[in-house]
Tab-separated table of C-alpha atoms in Angstrom:
chain	number	residue	atom	x	y	z
A	1	UNK	CA	120.896	118.254	66.171
A	2	UNK	CA	120.631	122.034	66.469
A	3	UNK	CA	123.061	124.006	68.517
A	4	UNK	CA	121.161	127.196	68.596
A	5	UNK	CA	120.677	128.774	72.041
A	6	UNK	CA	117.142	128.295	73.219
A	7	UNK	CA	115.679	130.736	75.885
A	8	UNK	CA	113.385	129.543	78.625
A	9	UNK	CA	110.522	131.299	76.717
A	10	UNK	CA	111.065	129.171	73.664
A	11	UNK	CA	111.945	125.848	74.973
A	12	UNK	CA	113.536	123.235	72.503
A	13	UNK	CA	112.654	119.536	73.422
A	14	UNK	CA	114.478	116.687	71.710
A	15	UNK	CA	112.530	113.476	71.383
A	16	UNK	CA	114.815	110.224	71.390
A	17	UNK	CA	112.711	107.560	69.796
A	18	UNK	CA	113.287	103.822	70.371
A	19	UNK	CA	110.197	102.183	68.854
A	20	UNK	CA	107.783	100.440	70.868
A	21	UNK	CA	103.916	100.249	70.924
A	22	UNK	CA	103.673	104.059	70.575
A	23	UNK	CA	104.613	103.690	67.071
A	24	UNK	CA	103.686	100.048	66.482
A	25	UNK	CA	101.156	98.719	63.891
A	26	UNK	CA	98.690	95.823	63.820
A	27	UNK	CA	98.879	93.124	61.325
A	28	UNK	CA	95.661	91.689	59.661
A	29	UNK	CA	96.081	88.778	62.053
A	30	UNK	CA	95.823	91.020	64.957
A	31	UNK	CA	99.459	90.958	66.182
A	32	UNK	CA	101.099	94.186	67.275
A	33	UNK	CA	104.430	94.718	65.551
A	34	UNK	CA	107.120	97.222	66.608
A	35	UNK	CA	110.023	98.199	64.396
A	36	UNK	CA	110.182	99.923	60.992
A	37	UNK	CA	108.398	102.787	62.589
A	38	UNK	CA	109.594	105.821	60.550
A	39	UNK	CA	106.166	106.714	58.957
A	40	UNK	CA	104.429	106.268	62.295
A	41	UNK	CA	107.050	108.384	64.114
A	42	UNK	CA	106.662	111.163	61.399
A	43	UNK	CA	102.970	111.088	61.685
A	44	UNK	CA	103.168	111.155	65.520
A	45	UNK	CA	105.445	114.332	65.323
A	46	UNK	CA	103.229	115.984	62.833
A	47	UNK	CA	100.173	115.396	65.064
A	48	UNK	CA	102.259	116.535	68.081
A	49	UNK	CA	103.326	119.901	66.315
A	50	UNK	CA	99.762	120.597	65.475
A	51	UNK	CA	98.636	120.765	69.114
A	52	UNK	CA	101.770	122.039	70.878
A	53	UNK	CA	101.958	125.810	71.874
A	54	UNK	CA	103.779	127.661	69.291
A	55	UNK	CA	106.615	128.681	71.576
A	56	UNK	CA	107.677	124.956	72.214
A	57	UNK	CA	109.898	123.580	69.444
A	58	UNK	CA	110.495	119.913	69.113
A	59	UNK	CA	112.951	117.733	67.115
A	60	UNK	CA	113.518	113.890	66.914
A	61	UNK	CA	116.458	111.710	67.108
A	62	UNK	CA	116.075	108.069	66.246
A	63	UNK	CA	118.201	105.899	68.769
A	64	UNK	CA	116.700	102.432	68.498
A	65	UNK	CA	113.668	101.014	66.546
A	66	UNK	CA	112.508	97.802	68.196
A	67	UNK	CA	110.102	96.204	70.662
A	68	UNK	CA	111.438	97.069	74.089
A	69	UNK	CA	111.140	93.358	75.193
A	70	UNK	CA	114.388	92.803	73.146
A	71	UNK	CA	116.262	95.512	75.182
A	72	UNK	CA	118.991	94.790	77.604
A	73	UNK	CA	122.147	96.237	78.982
A	74	UNK	CA	123.563	97.124	75.434
A	75	UNK	CA	120.437	99.216	74.818
A	76	UNK	CA	120.742	100.914	78.224
A	77	UNK	CA	124.288	101.982	77.293
A	78	UNK	CA	123.052	103.321	73.998
A	79	UNK	CA	120.239	105.394	75.526
A	80	UNK	CA	122.488	106.805	78.327
A	81	UNK	CA	124.895	107.936	75.909
A	82	UNK	CA	122.159	109.417	73.511
A	83	UNK	CA	120.552	111.478	76.316
A	84	UNK	CA	123.940	112.683	77.575
A	85	UNK	CA	124.788	113.722	73.956
A	86	UNK	CA	121.592	115.615	73.417
A	87	UNK	CA	121.986	117.421	76.710
A	88	UNK	CA	125.431	118.398	75.611
A	89	UNK	CA	123.741	121.154	73.682
A	90	UNK	CA	122.964	124.031	75.945
A	91	UNK	CA	120.242	125.102	73.708
A	92	UNK	CA	118.179	122.029	74.601
A	93	UNK	CA	115.708	122.489	77.434
A	94	UNK	CA	114.654	118.875	78.065
A	95	UNK	CA	114.496	115.448	76.551
A	96	UNK	CA	111.654	113.027	76.012
A	97	UNK	CA	112.334	109.299	75.350
A	98	UNK	CA	109.629	107.261	73.619
A	99	UNK	CA	109.921	103.717	74.799
A	100	UNK	CA	108.125	100.474	74.864
A	101	UNK	CA	106.551	99.771	78.192
A	102	UNK	CA	107.769	96.275	78.701
A	103	UNK	CA	111.358	97.264	79.881
A	104	UNK	CA	110.751	100.924	80.451
A	105	UNK	CA	111.374	100.660	84.293
A	106	UNK	CA	115.008	99.418	83.661
A	107	UNK	CA	115.712	102.132	81.115
A	108	UNK	CA	114.353	104.765	83.522
A	109	UNK	CA	116.701	103.571	86.311
A	110	UNK	CA	119.677	103.389	84.133
A	111	UNK	CA	119.159	106.918	82.903
A	112	UNK	CA	118.240	108.282	86.347
A	113	UNK	CA	121.535	106.897	87.914
A	114	UNK	CA	123.509	108.981	85.395
A	115	UNK	CA	121.360	112.027	85.226
A	116	UNK	CA	122.886	114.909	87.092
A	117	UNK	CA	121.630	117.690	84.892
A	118	UNK	CA	118.799	119.916	86.065
A	119	UNK	CA	116.898	119.715	82.761
A	120	UNK	CA	114.132	117.222	82.803
A	121	UNK	CA	114.028	113.893	80.995
A	122	UNK	CA	110.652	112.415	80.556
A	123	UNK	CA	110.071	108.771	79.333
A	124	UNK	CA	106.757	107.973	77.794
A	125	UNK	CA	105.167	105.148	75.623
A	126	UNK	CA	101.777	103.646	74.943
A	127	UNK	CA	99.703	100.557	75.891
A	128	UNK	CA	97.885	100.673	72.491
A	129	UNK	CA	99.509	100.732	69.152
A	130	UNK	CA	99.493	103.857	66.870
A	131	UNK	CA	96.830	102.486	64.563
A	132	UNK	CA	94.372	101.602	67.342
A	133	UNK	CA	91.203	103.671	67.258
A	134	UNK	CA	91.697	104.830	70.799
A	135	UNK	CA	95.587	105.146	70.768
A	136	UNK	CA	97.056	106.542	73.898
A	137	UNK	CA	100.327	107.378	72.558
A	138	UNK	CA	99.583	110.960	71.237
A	139	UNK	CA	98.210	112.114	74.574
A	140	UNK	CA	101.094	110.607	76.456
A	141	UNK	CA	103.734	112.125	74.102
A	142	UNK	CA	102.084	115.586	74.416
A	143	UNK	CA	102.035	115.308	78.286
A	144	UNK	CA	105.606	114.321	78.170
A	145	UNK	CA	106.727	117.155	76.045
A	146	UNK	CA	104.750	119.723	78.010
A	147	UNK	CA	106.349	118.302	81.268
A	148	UNK	CA	109.974	118.495	79.807
A	149	UNK	CA	109.343	122.060	78.625
A	150	UNK	CA	107.977	123.300	82.047
A	151	UNK	CA	110.735	124.788	84.348
A	152	UNK	CA	108.793	123.298	87.336
A	153	UNK	CA	110.244	119.749	86.257
A	154	UNK	CA	113.799	120.846	86.551
A	155	UNK	CA	115.846	118.966	89.223
A	156	UNK	CA	113.436	116.178	89.513
A	157	UNK	CA	115.445	113.736	87.439
A	158	UNK	CA	114.009	111.168	85.025
A	159	UNK	CA	110.085	111.296	84.993
A	160	UNK	CA	107.867	108.471	83.678
A	161	UNK	CA	104.840	109.960	81.954
A	162	UNK	CA	101.916	107.545	81.002
A	163	UNK	CA	98.135	107.668	81.340
A	164	UNK	CA	98.201	111.230	82.926
A	165	UNK	CA	100.393	109.996	85.777
A	166	UNK	CA	103.925	111.524	86.432
A	167	UNK	CA	106.242	109.311	88.504
A	168	UNK	CA	109.818	109.642	89.503
A	169	UNK	CA	112.035	106.837	87.984
A	170	UNK	CA	113.321	105.059	91.169
A	171	UNK	CA	110.765	102.576	92.423
A	172	UNK	CA	108.601	102.792	89.294
A	173	UNK	CA	107.254	99.478	88.043
A	174	UNK	CA	104.838	98.346	85.248
A	175	UNK	CA	101.762	97.205	87.155
A	176	UNK	CA	99.313	96.369	84.327
A	177	UNK	CA	99.664	94.712	80.926
A	178	UNK	CA	96.903	96.723	79.054
A	179	UNK	CA	95.618	99.478	81.265
A	180	UNK	CA	96.556	102.981	80.004
A	181	UNK	CA	97.842	103.836	83.536
A	182	UNK	CA	100.602	101.342	83.014
A	183	UNK	CA	102.961	102.263	85.846
A	184	UNK	CA	102.941	102.684	89.615
A	185	UNK	CA	105.667	103.643	92.043
A	186	UNK	CA	106.453	101.368	94.978
A	187	UNK	CA	107.072	103.833	97.854
A	188	UNK	CA	105.902	104.665	101.195
A	189	UNK	CA	103.583	107.390	102.065
A	190	UNK	CA	105.102	110.664	103.299
A	191	UNK	CA	103.385	113.845	104.400
A	192	UNK	CA	104.200	116.982	102.343
A	193	UNK	CA	106.344	118.372	105.180
A	194	UNK	CA	108.461	115.182	105.275
A	195	UNK	CA	109.895	114.808	101.921
A	196	UNK	CA	111.307	111.344	101.097
A	197	UNK	CA	115.063	111.129	101.031
A	198	UNK	CA	115.033	109.694	97.593
A	199	UNK	CA	114.396	113.159	96.214
A	200	UNK	CA	118.146	113.719	96.700
A	201	UNK	CA	118.639	111.251	93.856
A	202	UNK	CA	122.389	110.389	94.228
A	203	UNK	CA	123.965	109.743	90.892
A	204	UNK	CA	126.832	107.528	90.001
A	205	UNK	CA	130.325	108.776	90.399
A	206	UNK	CA	131.192	107.598	86.970
A	207	UNK	CA	129.772	106.163	83.728
A	208	UNK	CA	128.590	102.543	83.990
A	209	UNK	CA	128.871	100.262	80.973
A	210	UNK	CA	125.961	97.840	81.649
A	211	UNK	CA	126.947	95.525	78.645
A	212	UNK	CA	130.167	94.562	80.344
A	213	UNK	CA	128.636	93.528	83.762
A	214	UNK	CA	126.585	90.367	84.249
A	215	UNK	CA	124.055	90.489	86.959
A	216	UNK	CA	121.234	87.868	86.918
A	217	UNK	CA	117.656	87.882	88.477
A	218	UNK	CA	116.795	84.517	89.973
A	219	UNK	CA	113.217	83.675	90.779
A	220	UNK	CA	113.025	81.850	94.161
A	221	UNK	CA	109.505	80.533	94.518
A	222	UNK	CA	108.437	78.081	97.279
A	223	UNK	CA	110.352	74.870	97.159
A	224	UNK	CA	113.097	76.224	94.749
A	225	UNK	CA	116.416	74.629	94.840
A	226	UNK	CA	119.987	75.928	94.114
A	227	UNK	CA	120.341	74.971	90.388
A	228	UNK	CA	119.633	78.510	89.094
A	229	UNK	CA	122.005	80.019	91.708
A	230	UNK	CA	124.798	77.611	90.614
A	231	UNK	CA	124.099	78.146	86.970
A	232	UNK	CA	124.299	81.907	87.300
A	233	UNK	CA	127.650	81.748	89.127
A	234	UNK	CA	129.118	79.236	86.544
A	235	UNK	CA	128.019	81.603	83.849
A	236	UNK	CA	130.157	84.356	85.309
A	237	UNK	CA	127.466	86.517	87.046
A	238	UNK	CA	129.045	89.199	89.309
A	239	UNK	CA	125.893	89.811	91.147
A	240	UNK	CA	122.623	87.999	91.931
A	241	UNK	CA	119.145	89.494	92.509
A	242	UNK	CA	117.209	86.894	94.377
A	243	UNK	CA	113.396	87.324	93.985
A	244	UNK	CA	112.033	85.787	97.196
A	245	UNK	CA	108.739	86.035	99.039
A	246	UNK	CA	107.276	88.240	101.641
A	247	UNK	CA	109.700	91.115	102.926
A	248	UNK	CA	112.587	89.219	101.270
A	249	UNK	CA	112.858	85.518	102.385
A	250	UNK	CA	114.211	82.519	100.556
A	251	UNK	CA	113.323	78.826	100.358
A	252	UNK	CA	115.679	76.720	102.547
A	253	UNK	CA	117.724	75.024	99.693
A	254	UNK	CA	118.193	78.515	98.049
A	255	UNK	CA	119.231	79.931	101.473
A	256	UNK	CA	121.743	77.190	101.934
A	257	UNK	CA	123.442	77.699	98.592
A	258	UNK	CA	123.484	81.482	99.324
A	259	UNK	CA	125.077	81.034	102.695
A	260	UNK	CA	127.787	78.772	101.146
A	261	UNK	CA	128.279	81.195	98.345
A	262	UNK	CA	128.802	84.090	100.848
A	263	UNK	CA	131.570	82.109	102.409
A	264	UNK	CA	133.261	80.831	99.161
A	265	UNK	CA	132.796	83.854	96.804
A	266	UNK	CA	132.680	87.070	98.763
A	267	UNK	CA	133.227	88.920	95.415
A	268	UNK	CA	129.724	87.992	94.200
A	269	UNK	CA	127.189	90.654	95.558
A	270	UNK	CA	123.677	89.201	96.412
A	271	UNK	CA	120.537	91.198	96.786
A	272	UNK	CA	117.258	89.825	97.919
A	273	UNK	CA	114.119	91.325	96.436
A	274	UNK	CA	110.374	90.213	96.738
A	275	UNK	CA	107.787	89.024	94.268
A	276	UNK	CA	105.250	90.978	96.329
A	277	UNK	CA	104.132	94.002	94.142
A	278	UNK	CA	104.178	96.721	96.890
A	279	UNK	CA	106.040	97.414	100.069
A	280	UNK	CA	109.542	97.221	101.265
A	281	UNK	CA	111.981	94.223	101.245
A	282	UNK	CA	113.725	94.336	104.587
A	283	UNK	CA	115.807	91.975	106.635
A	284	UNK	CA	112.979	91.401	109.117
A	285	UNK	CA	112.725	87.623	109.733
A	286	UNK	CA	115.150	85.275	111.453
A	287	UNK	CA	115.682	81.622	110.689
A	288	UNK	CA	116.902	79.638	107.693
A	289	UNK	CA	116.064	81.834	104.689
A	290	UNK	CA	114.907	84.727	106.641
A	291	UNK	CA	116.026	88.246	105.652
A	292	UNK	CA	117.760	88.859	108.893
A	293	UNK	CA	119.863	85.690	108.540
A	294	UNK	CA	120.612	86.598	104.954
A	295	UNK	CA	121.745	90.158	106.064
A	296	UNK	CA	124.165	88.386	108.576
A	297	UNK	CA	125.714	86.795	105.599
A	298	UNK	CA	126.166	90.073	103.853
A	299	UNK	CA	123.205	89.760	101.520
A	300	UNK	CA	121.610	93.012	100.690
A	301	UNK	CA	117.902	94.038	100.701
A	302	UNK	CA	116.352	95.805	97.771
A	303	UNK	CA	114.170	98.066	99.840
A	304	UNK	CA	111.288	99.641	97.540
A	305	UNK	CA	113.106	98.565	94.364
A	306	UNK	CA	111.905	95.543	92.734
A	307	UNK	CA	114.031	92.958	90.834
A	308	UNK	CA	114.400	94.810	87.478
A	309	UNK	CA	115.622	98.085	88.953
A	310	UNK	CA	117.631	96.363	91.567
A	311	UNK	CA	119.482	94.543	88.803
A	312	UNK	CA	120.308	97.836	87.017
A	313	UNK	CA	121.534	99.400	90.142
A	314	UNK	CA	123.827	96.616	91.084
A	315	UNK	CA	125.106	96.216	87.536
A	316	UNK	CA	125.845	100.038	87.599
A	317	UNK	CA	127.674	99.899	90.867
A	318	UNK	CA	129.773	96.971	89.836
A	319	UNK	CA	130.708	98.669	86.516
A	320	UNK	CA	131.754	101.783	88.072
A	321	UNK	CA	133.728	100.053	90.814
A	322	UNK	CA	135.672	98.169	87.950
A	323	UNK	CA	137.015	101.492	86.936
A	324	UNK	CA	138.760	101.996	90.286
A	325	UNK	CA	142.471	101.393	90.629
A	326	UNK	CA	143.436	97.905	89.239
A	327	UNK	CA	144.886	96.815	92.642
A	328	UNK	CA	141.380	96.700	94.301
A	329	UNK	CA	140.592	92.912	94.658
A	330	UNK	CA	137.322	91.750	93.611
A	331	UNK	CA	136.307	91.004	97.184
A	332	UNK	CA	137.179	94.538	98.222
A	333	UNK	CA	135.045	95.919	95.478
A	334	UNK	CA	132.187	93.789	96.473
A	335	UNK	CA	132.652	95.059	100.126
A	336	UNK	CA	132.548	98.622	99.065
A	337	UNK	CA	129.362	98.036	96.968
A	338	UNK	CA	127.780	96.466	100.102
A	339	UNK	CA	128.630	99.597	102.050
A	340	UNK	CA	127.366	102.025	99.389
A	341	UNK	CA	124.219	100.278	98.336
A	342	UNK	CA	121.958	102.079	100.756
A	343	UNK	CA	122.964	105.430	99.305
A	344	UNK	CA	121.451	104.617	95.977
A	345	UNK	CA	118.477	102.405	96.475
A	346	UNK	CA	115.045	103.879	97.233
A	347	UNK	CA	114.492	104.947	100.873
A	348	UNK	CA	117.622	103.815	102.556
């Protein structure tokens, strides 16, 4: 990695590659395969340099080479470290991360929670493999590099760039399996003069280590029982993201187990989300399993975050809290996380 100073007139953008569909190829049988993408990555960079303005310089750093459906907490740790390391060079103007779309929303959240540098980080990918006759990766990468090189992108945090859409990381979600406009952002409408509070983007007070902190997402469809909740607790989960219905409501048997768990294990933090694609999860309804009753038990609501990003946030808060003085009891740590949760999730 270069350490040469780069002026604002000659921006240097570092592309961190992780594999994914943007460099994937298609087998004779029609299967799209990610990994072993060095030749495709080099071709992508050559094509990019051919169309970039001369004053923008790009270099690449391979971080991972795999399908993002295989990514998890260990890969989030690798990418947070890699981006921080790249930005330790003052000559770098911005970072682009190429990433598979399957788990891009989780990585974007993990990066954004740590990104307190004004320089932009853009995450991009593709819905069609590199050898597709209408591959969308090259245009997405060009857009991401141009965005990362533009001073207007400073102080906006991590940005998701696909299909000509530019979205802030918090609240973003993959909304379509094949459409080139792969992502949408779950957020309320705000007039220009009333900027949403999430633009402040509070970052973590320390470095989270995701691989050391287990948080499970549990689907809670109509009629579900408590088997999955108990299994996660028995497996050592520190937190549970409960994906309910409506604005964040749970089936009766799950609600009963959650109530019992709140009494018996106050050290386990529970957050209720919703299977509904858009809108806010709020403690609105009373009654057995209603969000308001859950809130009375200390269960948090995910707001405009959906399950994937809520999981990343909760794991990050638990991990950072673990680095506090050792005499902090687990139940006290959980209480502090419940208190600070609205500060970090979207639109508190």
